[in-house]
């Protein structure tokens, strides 16, 4: 079982300098403890519905990841997840490629359709109808794979028309490109895109005894069969919350239950900012997983 952390809340008390110091500490702890990936949410305003009053601090995701890359050597880095319409496709691919090169091959492309209408309205970000966002997600993934493969031929899509997409330098990831995670659990479109393009899916921890997770993974498996994609190639990740008072043993038990459902990668978020106590719990659990 791989375990990752997702930073959704930057409101450590003490202002900007405290935020900077806490991110340095968090990145270092993630690197040293065996955490698989340091994820950050890709929002311009606080989007966590559980954030408390005054917890409004939010940093731009790819700048944070670059900052973390410079202070780590091992932990992987990515967004959970980037809304596909918030950046032009080639700019997004270039940002992830740059992160991959500067981190020595540790970048993920975490991407989804996006959803947050209040943020889009407040910040002037595009959020077209969902059907168009799915089309743009499909085209963006095709563009990313072409650019990373070195294919500079023109691309003619419905929404993106490129005369010569290229990226130099090329990624350093061991597979030749950053891994792709597609966020979302839509059965007809999202999970089919996972089966077609992605290295990982991301499911949500629904408290129903595992019924939803089993069902979503069954749907993904059917899409893989239809597309001729080996199901085992796709990493099954699960986003869940680490409770403030959760013990290492309790968390380890939850990981064991998730593994029995077919999950092999847990991504943790916390209510409020990450604390040393949270990280101690994870580090202790990782010794037994």
Short mmCIF file of N, CA, C and O in Angstrom, two decimals, residues 164-277:
data_model
loop_
_atom_site.label_atom_id
_atom_site.label_comp_id
_atom_site.label_asym_id
_atom_site.label_seq_id
_atom_site.Cartn_x
_atom_site.Cartn_y
_atom_site.Cartn_z
N UNK A 164 2.52 22.78 -34.21
CA UNK A 164 3.73 22.00 -33.97
C UNK A 164 4.02 21.84 -32.49
O UNK A 164 5.00 22.38 -32.00
N UNK A 165 3.17 21.11 -31.75
CA UNK A 165 3.37 20.99 -30.30
C UNK A 165 4.68 20.28 -29.97
O UNK A 165 4.96 19.20 -30.51
N UNK A 166 5.47 20.88 -29.12
CA UNK A 166 6.75 20.26 -28.77
C UNK A 166 7.11 20.65 -27.34
O UNK A 166 6.62 21.65 -26.82
N UNK A 167 7.94 19.87 -26.74
CA UNK A 167 8.48 20.21 -25.43
C UNK A 167 9.93 19.75 -25.37
O UNK A 167 10.24 18.60 -25.66
N UNK A 168 10.77 20.68 -25.05
CA UNK A 168 12.18 20.40 -24.90
C UNK A 168 12.70 21.21 -23.72
O UNK A 168 12.42 22.42 -23.65
N UNK A 169 13.39 20.58 -22.76
CA UNK A 169 13.84 19.19 -22.74
C UNK A 169 12.71 18.20 -22.50
O UNK A 169 11.65 18.57 -22.02
N UNK A 170 12.99 16.96 -22.81
CA UNK A 170 12.02 15.90 -22.61
C UNK A 170 11.98 15.49 -21.14
O UNK A 170 12.91 15.74 -20.39
N UNK A 171 10.90 14.84 -20.70
CA UNK A 171 10.79 14.42 -19.30
C UNK A 171 11.89 13.45 -18.89
O UNK A 171 12.49 12.75 -19.73
N UNK A 172 12.13 13.40 -17.60
CA UNK A 172 13.14 12.49 -17.04
C UNK A 172 12.51 11.29 -16.32
O UNK A 172 13.25 10.44 -15.82
N UNK A 173 11.19 11.23 -16.25
CA UNK A 173 10.54 10.12 -15.56
C UNK A 173 11.03 8.78 -16.11
O UNK A 173 11.30 8.66 -17.32
N UNK A 174 11.17 7.76 -15.27
CA UNK A 174 11.70 6.47 -15.72
C UNK A 174 10.96 5.87 -16.91
O UNK A 174 11.57 5.22 -17.75
N UNK A 175 9.64 6.11 -16.99
CA UNK A 175 8.86 5.55 -18.08
C UNK A 175 8.96 6.39 -19.36
O UNK A 175 8.38 6.03 -20.38
N UNK A 176 9.66 7.51 -19.29
CA UNK A 176 9.76 8.40 -20.44
C UNK A 176 8.79 9.55 -20.40
O UNK A 176 8.88 10.47 -21.23
N UNK A 177 7.86 9.53 -19.45
CA UNK A 177 6.89 10.62 -19.31
C UNK A 177 6.35 10.61 -17.89
O UNK A 177 6.38 9.58 -17.20
N UNK A 178 5.82 11.74 -17.41
CA UNK A 178 5.14 11.74 -16.12
C UNK A 178 3.94 10.79 -16.13
O UNK A 178 3.30 10.60 -17.17
N UNK A 179 3.66 10.21 -14.98
CA UNK A 179 2.46 9.39 -14.86
C UNK A 179 1.23 10.29 -14.84
O UNK A 179 1.28 11.43 -14.41
N UNK A 180 0.12 9.73 -15.31
CA UNK A 180 -1.14 10.47 -15.43
C UNK A 180 -2.14 9.92 -14.44
O UNK A 180 -2.41 8.71 -14.41
N UNK A 181 -2.72 10.79 -13.63
CA UNK A 181 -3.85 10.45 -12.77
C UNK A 181 -5.04 11.28 -13.21
O UNK A 181 -4.93 12.50 -13.38
N UNK A 182 -6.17 10.63 -13.44
CA UNK A 182 -7.40 11.33 -13.78
C UNK A 182 -8.33 11.27 -12.58
O UNK A 182 -8.67 10.18 -12.09
N UNK A 183 -8.72 12.43 -12.07
CA UNK A 183 -9.61 12.50 -10.93
C UNK A 183 -11.06 12.43 -11.35
O UNK A 183 -11.43 12.89 -12.44
N UNK A 184 -11.90 11.86 -10.49
CA UNK A 184 -13.33 11.75 -10.78
C UNK A 184 -13.75 10.31 -10.90
O UNK A 184 -12.95 9.41 -11.17
N UNK A 185 -15.05 10.08 -10.73
CA UNK A 185 -15.57 8.71 -10.69
C UNK A 185 -16.73 8.49 -11.66
O UNK A 185 -17.43 7.48 -11.54
N UNK A 186 -16.93 9.40 -12.60
CA UNK A 186 -18.01 9.21 -13.56
C UNK A 186 -17.83 7.92 -14.33
O UNK A 186 -16.75 7.65 -14.86
N UNK A 187 -18.88 7.12 -14.40
CA UNK A 187 -18.75 5.77 -14.94
C UNK A 187 -18.71 5.72 -16.46
O UNK A 187 -18.01 4.88 -17.04
N UNK A 188 -19.44 6.61 -17.12
CA UNK A 188 -19.53 6.52 -18.57
C UNK A 188 -18.35 7.19 -19.27
O UNK A 188 -17.85 6.67 -20.28
N UNK A 189 -17.85 8.32 -18.71
CA UNK A 189 -16.79 9.06 -19.39
C UNK A 189 -15.47 9.06 -18.62
O UNK A 189 -14.42 8.74 -19.18
N UNK A 190 -15.51 9.43 -17.33
CA UNK A 190 -14.25 9.59 -16.60
C UNK A 190 -13.49 8.28 -16.51
O UNK A 190 -12.29 8.21 -16.83
N UNK A 191 -14.14 7.22 -16.05
CA UNK A 191 -13.43 5.96 -15.88
C UNK A 191 -13.02 5.36 -17.23
O UNK A 191 -12.02 4.62 -17.29
N UNK A 192 -13.74 5.70 -18.27
CA UNK A 192 -13.30 5.24 -19.60
C UNK A 192 -12.04 5.99 -20.03
O UNK A 192 -11.15 5.40 -20.65
N UNK A 193 -11.96 7.29 -19.72
CA UNK A 193 -10.73 8.03 -20.00
C UNK A 193 -9.56 7.46 -19.20
O UNK A 193 -8.43 7.40 -19.68
N UNK A 194 -9.83 7.06 -17.96
CA UNK A 194 -8.79 6.40 -17.15
C UNK A 194 -8.28 5.17 -17.87
O UNK A 194 -7.07 4.95 -18.02
N UNK A 195 -9.20 4.34 -18.31
CA UNK A 195 -8.82 3.10 -18.99
C UNK A 195 -8.04 3.37 -20.27
O UNK A 195 -7.13 2.60 -20.63
N UNK A 196 -8.35 4.45 -20.95
CA UNK A 196 -7.70 4.75 -22.22
C UNK A 196 -6.33 5.39 -22.04
O UNK A 196 -5.38 5.05 -22.75
N UNK A 197 -6.21 6.30 -21.07
CA UNK A 197 -5.01 7.14 -21.02
C UNK A 197 -4.21 7.08 -19.72
O UNK A 197 -3.02 7.41 -19.74
N UNK A 198 -4.82 6.76 -18.61
CA UNK A 198 -4.22 7.09 -17.31
C UNK A 198 -3.40 5.95 -16.72
O UNK A 198 -3.57 4.77 -17.06
N UNK A 199 -2.52 6.33 -15.81
CA UNK A 199 -1.78 5.38 -14.99
C UNK A 199 -2.45 5.16 -13.64
O UNK A 199 -2.09 4.23 -12.92
N UNK A 200 -3.40 6.04 -13.28
CA UNK A 200 -4.06 5.92 -11.99
C UNK A 200 -5.43 6.57 -12.05
O UNK A 200 -5.65 7.55 -12.76
N UNK A 201 -6.36 6.01 -11.29
CA UNK A 201 -7.66 6.63 -11.05
C UNK A 201 -7.65 7.19 -9.63
O UNK A 201 -6.71 6.96 -8.86
N UNK A 202 -8.68 7.95 -9.28
CA UNK A 202 -8.81 8.42 -7.90
C UNK A 202 -10.26 8.31 -7.47
O UNK A 202 -11.13 8.99 -8.02
N UNK A 203 -10.51 7.44 -6.51
CA UNK A 203 -11.85 7.24 -5.98
C UNK A 203 -11.99 7.93 -4.63
O UNK A 203 -11.00 8.37 -4.04
N UNK A 204 -13.22 8.04 -4.15
CA UNK A 204 -13.50 8.70 -2.89
C UNK A 204 -13.93 7.68 -1.85
O UNK A 204 -14.59 6.69 -2.17
N UNK A 205 -13.60 7.94 -0.61
CA UNK A 205 -13.88 7.02 0.49
C UNK A 205 -15.32 7.22 0.96
O UNK A 205 -15.59 8.00 1.87
N UNK A 206 -16.22 6.49 0.35
CA UNK A 206 -17.64 6.56 0.70
C UNK A 206 -17.92 5.55 1.82
O UNK A 206 -17.60 4.36 1.69
N UNK A 207 -18.52 5.98 2.93
CA UNK A 207 -18.72 5.07 4.08
C UNK A 207 -19.92 4.14 3.88
O UNK A 207 -20.95 4.27 4.54
N UNK A 208 -19.76 3.17 2.99
CA UNK A 208 -20.87 2.24 2.73
C UNK A 208 -20.39 0.80 2.72
O UNK A 208 -20.96 -0.05 2.03
N UNK A 209 -19.32 0.53 3.48
CA UNK A 209 -18.82 -0.83 3.56
C UNK A 209 -18.06 -1.28 2.34
O UNK A 209 -17.82 -2.49 2.16
N UNK A 210 -17.68 -0.35 1.48
CA UNK A 210 -16.90 -0.69 0.30
C UNK A 210 -17.71 -0.93 -0.96
O UNK A 210 -17.14 -1.21 -2.02
N UNK A 211 -19.05 -0.82 -0.88
CA UNK A 211 -19.88 -1.13 -2.05
C UNK A 211 -19.57 -0.20 -3.23
O UNK A 211 -19.45 -0.65 -4.37
N UNK A 212 -19.44 1.10 -2.96
CA UNK A 212 -19.19 2.04 -4.05
C UNK A 212 -17.83 1.80 -4.68
O UNK A 212 -17.68 1.82 -5.91
N UNK A 213 -16.81 1.56 -3.85
CA UNK A 213 -15.47 1.33 -4.39
C UNK A 213 -15.46 0.08 -5.27
O UNK A 213 -14.92 0.09 -6.39
N UNK A 214 -16.04 -0.99 -4.79
CA UNK A 214 -16.08 -2.22 -5.58
C UNK A 214 -16.79 -1.98 -6.91
O UNK A 214 -16.32 -2.44 -7.98
N UNK A 215 -17.91 -1.25 -6.86
CA UNK A 215 -18.66 -1.00 -8.09
C UNK A 215 -17.85 -0.17 -9.07
O UNK A 215 -17.79 -0.49 -10.27
N UNK A 216 -17.22 0.90 -8.59
CA UNK A 216 -16.44 1.75 -9.49
C UNK A 216 -15.27 0.99 -10.11
O UNK A 216 -14.97 1.15 -11.31
N UNK A 217 -14.63 0.14 -9.33
CA UNK A 217 -13.52 -0.64 -9.88
C UNK A 217 -14.02 -1.68 -10.87
O UNK A 217 -13.34 -1.98 -11.87
N UNK A 218 -15.20 -2.22 -10.66
CA UNK A 218 -15.80 -3.14 -11.64
C UNK A 218 -16.06 -2.41 -12.95
O UNK A 218 -15.82 -2.96 -14.04
N UNK A 219 -16.56 -1.18 -12.86
CA UNK A 219 -16.80 -0.39 -14.07
C UNK A 219 -15.49 -0.13 -14.80
O UNK A 219 -15.39 -0.27 -16.03
N UNK A 220 -14.47 0.25 -14.05
CA UNK A 220 -13.16 0.49 -14.66
C UNK A 220 -12.64 -0.77 -15.34
O UNK A 220 -12.10 -0.71 -16.46
N UNK A 221 -12.79 -1.90 -14.70
CA UNK A 221 -12.33 -3.16 -15.29
C UNK A 221 -13.04 -3.45 -16.59
O UNK A 221 -12.43 -3.93 -17.56
N UNK A 222 -14.36 -3.18 -16.66
CA UNK A 222 -15.10 -3.41 -17.90
C UNK A 222 -14.59 -2.50 -19.01
O UNK A 222 -14.45 -2.93 -20.17
N UNK A 223 -14.33 -1.23 -18.68
CA UNK A 223 -13.78 -0.34 -19.70
C UNK A 223 -12.42 -0.84 -20.18
O UNK A 223 -12.11 -0.78 -21.38
N UNK A 224 -11.60 -1.33 -19.27
CA UNK A 224 -10.30 -1.86 -19.67
C UNK A 224 -10.47 -3.04 -20.62
O UNK A 224 -9.76 -3.15 -21.64
N UNK A 225 -11.39 -3.94 -20.30
CA UNK A 225 -11.64 -5.08 -21.19
C UNK A 225 -12.06 -4.63 -22.57
O UNK A 225 -11.57 -5.14 -23.60
N UNK A 226 -12.95 -3.63 -22.63
CA UNK A 226 -13.45 -3.16 -23.92
C UNK A 226 -12.36 -2.49 -24.75
O UNK A 226 -12.37 -2.57 -25.99
N UNK A 227 -11.43 -1.83 -24.07
CA UNK A 227 -10.38 -1.08 -24.78
C UNK A 227 -9.10 -1.88 -24.95
O UNK A 227 -8.14 -1.40 -25.56
N UNK A 228 -9.06 -3.10 -24.39
CA UNK A 228 -7.86 -3.92 -24.50
C UNK A 228 -6.73 -3.45 -23.60
O UNK A 228 -5.55 -3.69 -23.91
N UNK A 229 -7.07 -2.80 -22.49
CA UNK A 229 -6.06 -2.30 -21.56
C UNK A 229 -5.96 -3.23 -20.36
O UNK A 229 -6.98 -3.54 -19.72
N UNK A 230 -4.77 -3.69 -20.00
CA UNK A 230 -4.65 -4.52 -18.80
C UNK A 230 -5.07 -3.74 -17.55
O UNK A 230 -4.49 -2.70 -17.24
N UNK A 231 -6.05 -4.27 -16.85
CA UNK A 231 -6.58 -3.59 -15.66
C UNK A 231 -5.51 -3.39 -14.60
O UNK A 231 -5.49 -2.36 -13.91
N UNK A 232 -4.61 -4.34 -14.48
CA UNK A 232 -3.60 -4.27 -13.42
C UNK A 232 -2.61 -3.13 -13.63
O UNK A 232 -1.88 -2.76 -12.71
N UNK A 233 -2.54 -2.58 -14.85
CA UNK A 233 -1.62 -1.49 -15.11
C UNK A 233 -2.04 -0.19 -14.42
O UNK A 233 -1.22 0.71 -14.27
N UNK A 234 -3.30 -0.08 -14.04
CA UNK A 234 -3.83 1.17 -13.49
C UNK A 234 -3.76 1.14 -11.97
O UNK A 234 -4.25 0.21 -11.33
N UNK A 235 -3.14 2.16 -11.41
CA UNK A 235 -3.03 2.31 -9.96
C UNK A 235 -4.39 2.78 -9.43
O UNK A 235 -4.96 3.75 -9.94
N UNK A 236 -4.87 2.11 -8.41
CA UNK A 236 -6.18 2.44 -7.84
C UNK A 236 -5.95 3.25 -6.56
O UNK A 236 -5.56 2.71 -5.53
N UNK A 237 -6.19 4.56 -6.65
CA UNK A 237 -5.96 5.43 -5.50
C UNK A 237 -7.28 5.81 -4.86
O UNK A 237 -8.32 5.89 -5.53
N UNK A 238 -7.22 6.07 -3.56
CA UNK A 238 -8.41 6.40 -2.78
C UNK A 238 -8.10 7.62 -1.93
O UNK A 238 -7.15 7.63 -1.16
N UNK A 239 -8.92 8.67 -2.07
CA UNK A 239 -8.80 9.85 -1.23
C UNK A 239 -9.64 9.68 0.02
O UNK A 239 -10.83 9.36 -0.05
N UNK A 240 -9.02 9.91 1.17
CA UNK A 240 -9.70 9.77 2.45
C UNK A 240 -9.11 10.75 3.45
O UNK A 240 -8.02 11.28 3.24
N UNK A 241 -9.85 11.00 4.53
CA UNK A 241 -9.39 11.95 5.55
C UNK A 241 -8.70 11.22 6.69
O UNK A 241 -9.15 10.17 7.14
N UNK A 242 -7.61 11.82 7.17
CA UNK A 242 -6.96 11.35 8.38
C UNK A 242 -7.56 12.12 9.54
O UNK A 242 -7.45 13.35 9.60
N UNK A 243 -8.19 11.41 10.47
CA UNK A 243 -8.81 12.08 11.62
C UNK A 243 -7.73 12.65 12.54
O UNK A 243 -6.64 12.08 12.65
N UNK A 244 -8.01 13.77 13.20
CA UNK A 244 -6.99 14.39 14.07
C UNK A 244 -6.45 13.47 15.15
O UNK A 244 -5.29 13.56 15.51
N UNK A 245 -7.30 12.57 15.67
CA UNK A 245 -6.86 11.70 16.77
C UNK A 245 -6.67 10.26 16.33
O UNK A 245 -6.59 9.35 17.16
N UNK A 246 -6.55 10.01 15.03
CA UNK A 246 -6.43 8.65 14.53
C UNK A 246 -5.06 8.07 14.89
O UNK A 246 -4.03 8.71 14.66
N UNK A 247 -5.05 6.87 15.41
CA UNK A 247 -3.80 6.23 15.81
C UNK A 247 -3.16 5.55 14.60
O UNK A 247 -3.84 5.22 13.62
N UNK A 248 -1.85 5.28 14.66
CA UNK A 248 -1.21 4.53 13.58
C UNK A 248 -1.86 3.17 13.35
O UNK A 248 -2.03 2.75 12.20
N UNK A 249 -2.25 2.50 14.43
CA UNK A 249 -2.87 1.19 14.29
C UNK A 249 -4.22 1.29 13.58
O UNK A 249 -4.55 0.46 12.72
N UNK A 250 -5.00 2.31 13.93
CA UNK A 250 -6.31 2.49 13.29
C UNK A 250 -6.15 2.81 11.82
O UNK A 250 -6.90 2.31 10.97
N UNK A 251 -5.18 3.66 11.49
CA UNK A 251 -4.96 3.98 10.09
C UNK A 251 -4.46 2.77 9.33
O UNK A 251 -4.90 2.50 8.20
N UNK A 252 -3.56 1.99 9.92
CA UNK A 252 -3.08 0.77 9.27
C UNK A 252 -4.23 -0.18 8.99
O UNK A 252 -4.30 -0.81 7.92
N UNK A 253 -5.17 -0.29 9.93
CA UNK A 253 -6.33 -1.15 9.73
C UNK A 253 -7.16 -0.67 8.54
O UNK A 253 -7.63 -1.48 7.73
N UNK A 254 -7.34 0.64 8.44
CA UNK A 254 -8.09 1.18 7.30
C UNK A 254 -7.38 0.86 5.98
O UNK A 254 -8.03 0.58 4.96
N UNK A 255 -6.07 0.94 5.98
CA UNK A 255 -5.32 0.61 4.76
C UNK A 255 -5.52 -0.85 4.38
O UNK A 255 -5.66 -1.19 3.19
N UNK A 256 -5.52 -1.73 5.38
CA UNK A 256 -5.74 -3.15 5.12
C UNK A 256 -7.12 -3.39 4.52
O UNK A 256 -7.28 -4.19 3.57
N UNK A 257 -8.13 -2.71 5.04
CA UNK A 257 -9.48 -2.84 4.50
C UNK A 257 -9.55 -2.33 3.07
O UNK A 257 -10.21 -2.93 2.21
N UNK A 258 -8.88 -1.20 2.80
CA UNK A 258 -8.88 -0.65 1.45
C UNK A 258 -8.18 -1.58 0.47
O UNK A 258 -8.64 -1.77 -0.67
N UNK A 259 -7.08 -2.19 0.90
CA UNK A 259 -6.37 -3.13 0.04
C UNK A 259 -7.26 -4.31 -0.34
O UNK A 259 -7.22 -4.81 -1.47
N UNK A 260 -8.09 -4.76 0.61
CA UNK A 260 -8.99 -5.87 0.34
C UNK A 260 -10.03 -5.52 -0.71
O UNK A 260 -10.57 -6.41 -1.39
N UNK A 261 -10.31 -4.23 -0.86
CA UNK A 261 -11.26 -3.78 -1.88
C UNK A 261 -10.61 -3.60 -3.24
O UNK A 261 -11.32 -3.40 -4.24
N UNK A 262 -9.29 -3.65 -3.30
CA UNK A 262 -8.59 -3.46 -4.56
C UNK A 262 -7.83 -2.16 -4.67
O UNK A 262 -7.30 -1.82 -5.73
N UNK A 263 -7.75 -1.40 -3.58
CA UNK A 263 -7.02 -0.13 -3.56
C UNK A 263 -5.55 -0.40 -3.25
O UNK A 263 -5.23 -1.20 -2.38
N UNK A 264 -4.65 0.28 -3.97
CA UNK A 264 -3.23 0.10 -3.67
C UNK A 264 -2.50 1.41 -3.38
O UNK A 264 -1.27 1.41 -3.25
N UNK A 265 -3.24 2.50 -3.26
CA UNK A 265 -2.60 3.80 -3.01
C UNK A 265 -3.61 4.68 -2.27
O UNK A 265 -4.67 5.02 -2.80
N UNK A 266 -3.29 5.05 -1.04
CA UNK A 266 -4.14 5.91 -0.22
C UNK A 266 -3.60 7.34 -0.29
O UNK A 266 -2.40 7.58 -0.12
N UNK A 267 -4.48 8.30 -0.54
CA UNK A 267 -4.12 9.71 -0.51
C UNK A 267 -4.90 10.38 0.61
O UNK A 267 -6.12 10.34 0.64
N UNK A 268 -4.17 10.99 1.54
CA UNK A 268 -4.76 11.53 2.75
C UNK A 268 -4.91 13.04 2.69
O UNK A 268 -4.00 13.76 2.27
N UNK A 269 -6.06 13.52 3.14
CA UNK A 269 -6.26 14.94 3.41
C UNK A 269 -6.59 15.07 4.89
O UNK A 269 -6.91 14.09 5.56
N UNK A 270 -6.48 16.30 5.39
CA UNK A 270 -6.75 16.53 6.81
C UNK A 270 -7.75 17.68 6.95
O UNK A 270 -7.81 18.56 6.09
N UNK A 271 -8.52 17.69 8.04
CA UNK A 271 -9.28 18.89 8.37
C UNK A 271 -8.31 19.96 8.87
O UNK A 271 -7.62 19.74 9.86
N UNK A 272 -8.21 21.05 8.16
CA UNK A 272 -7.24 22.07 8.51
C UNK A 272 -5.87 21.76 7.93
O UNK A 272 -5.68 20.77 7.22
N UNK A 273 -4.87 22.58 8.25
CA UNK A 273 -3.53 22.35 7.73
C UNK A 273 -2.88 21.10 8.33
O UNK A 273 -3.25 20.65 9.42
N UNK A 274 -1.90 20.56 7.62
CA UNK A 274 -1.14 19.42 8.13
C UNK A 274 -0.34 19.83 9.37
O UNK A 274 0.20 20.93 9.44
N UNK A 275 -0.26 18.90 10.32
CA UNK A 275 0.47 19.15 11.56
C UNK A 275 1.54 18.09 11.75
O UNK A 275 1.47 16.99 11.14
N UNK A 276 2.54 18.33 12.61
CA UNK A 276 3.53 17.29 12.91
C UNK A 276 2.90 16.02 13.45
O UNK A 276 3.39 14.92 13.17
N UNK A 277 1.83 16.14 14.21
CA UNK A 277 1.18 14.94 14.76
C UNK A 277 0.61 14.07 13.64
O UNK A 277 0.71 12.83 13.69
#
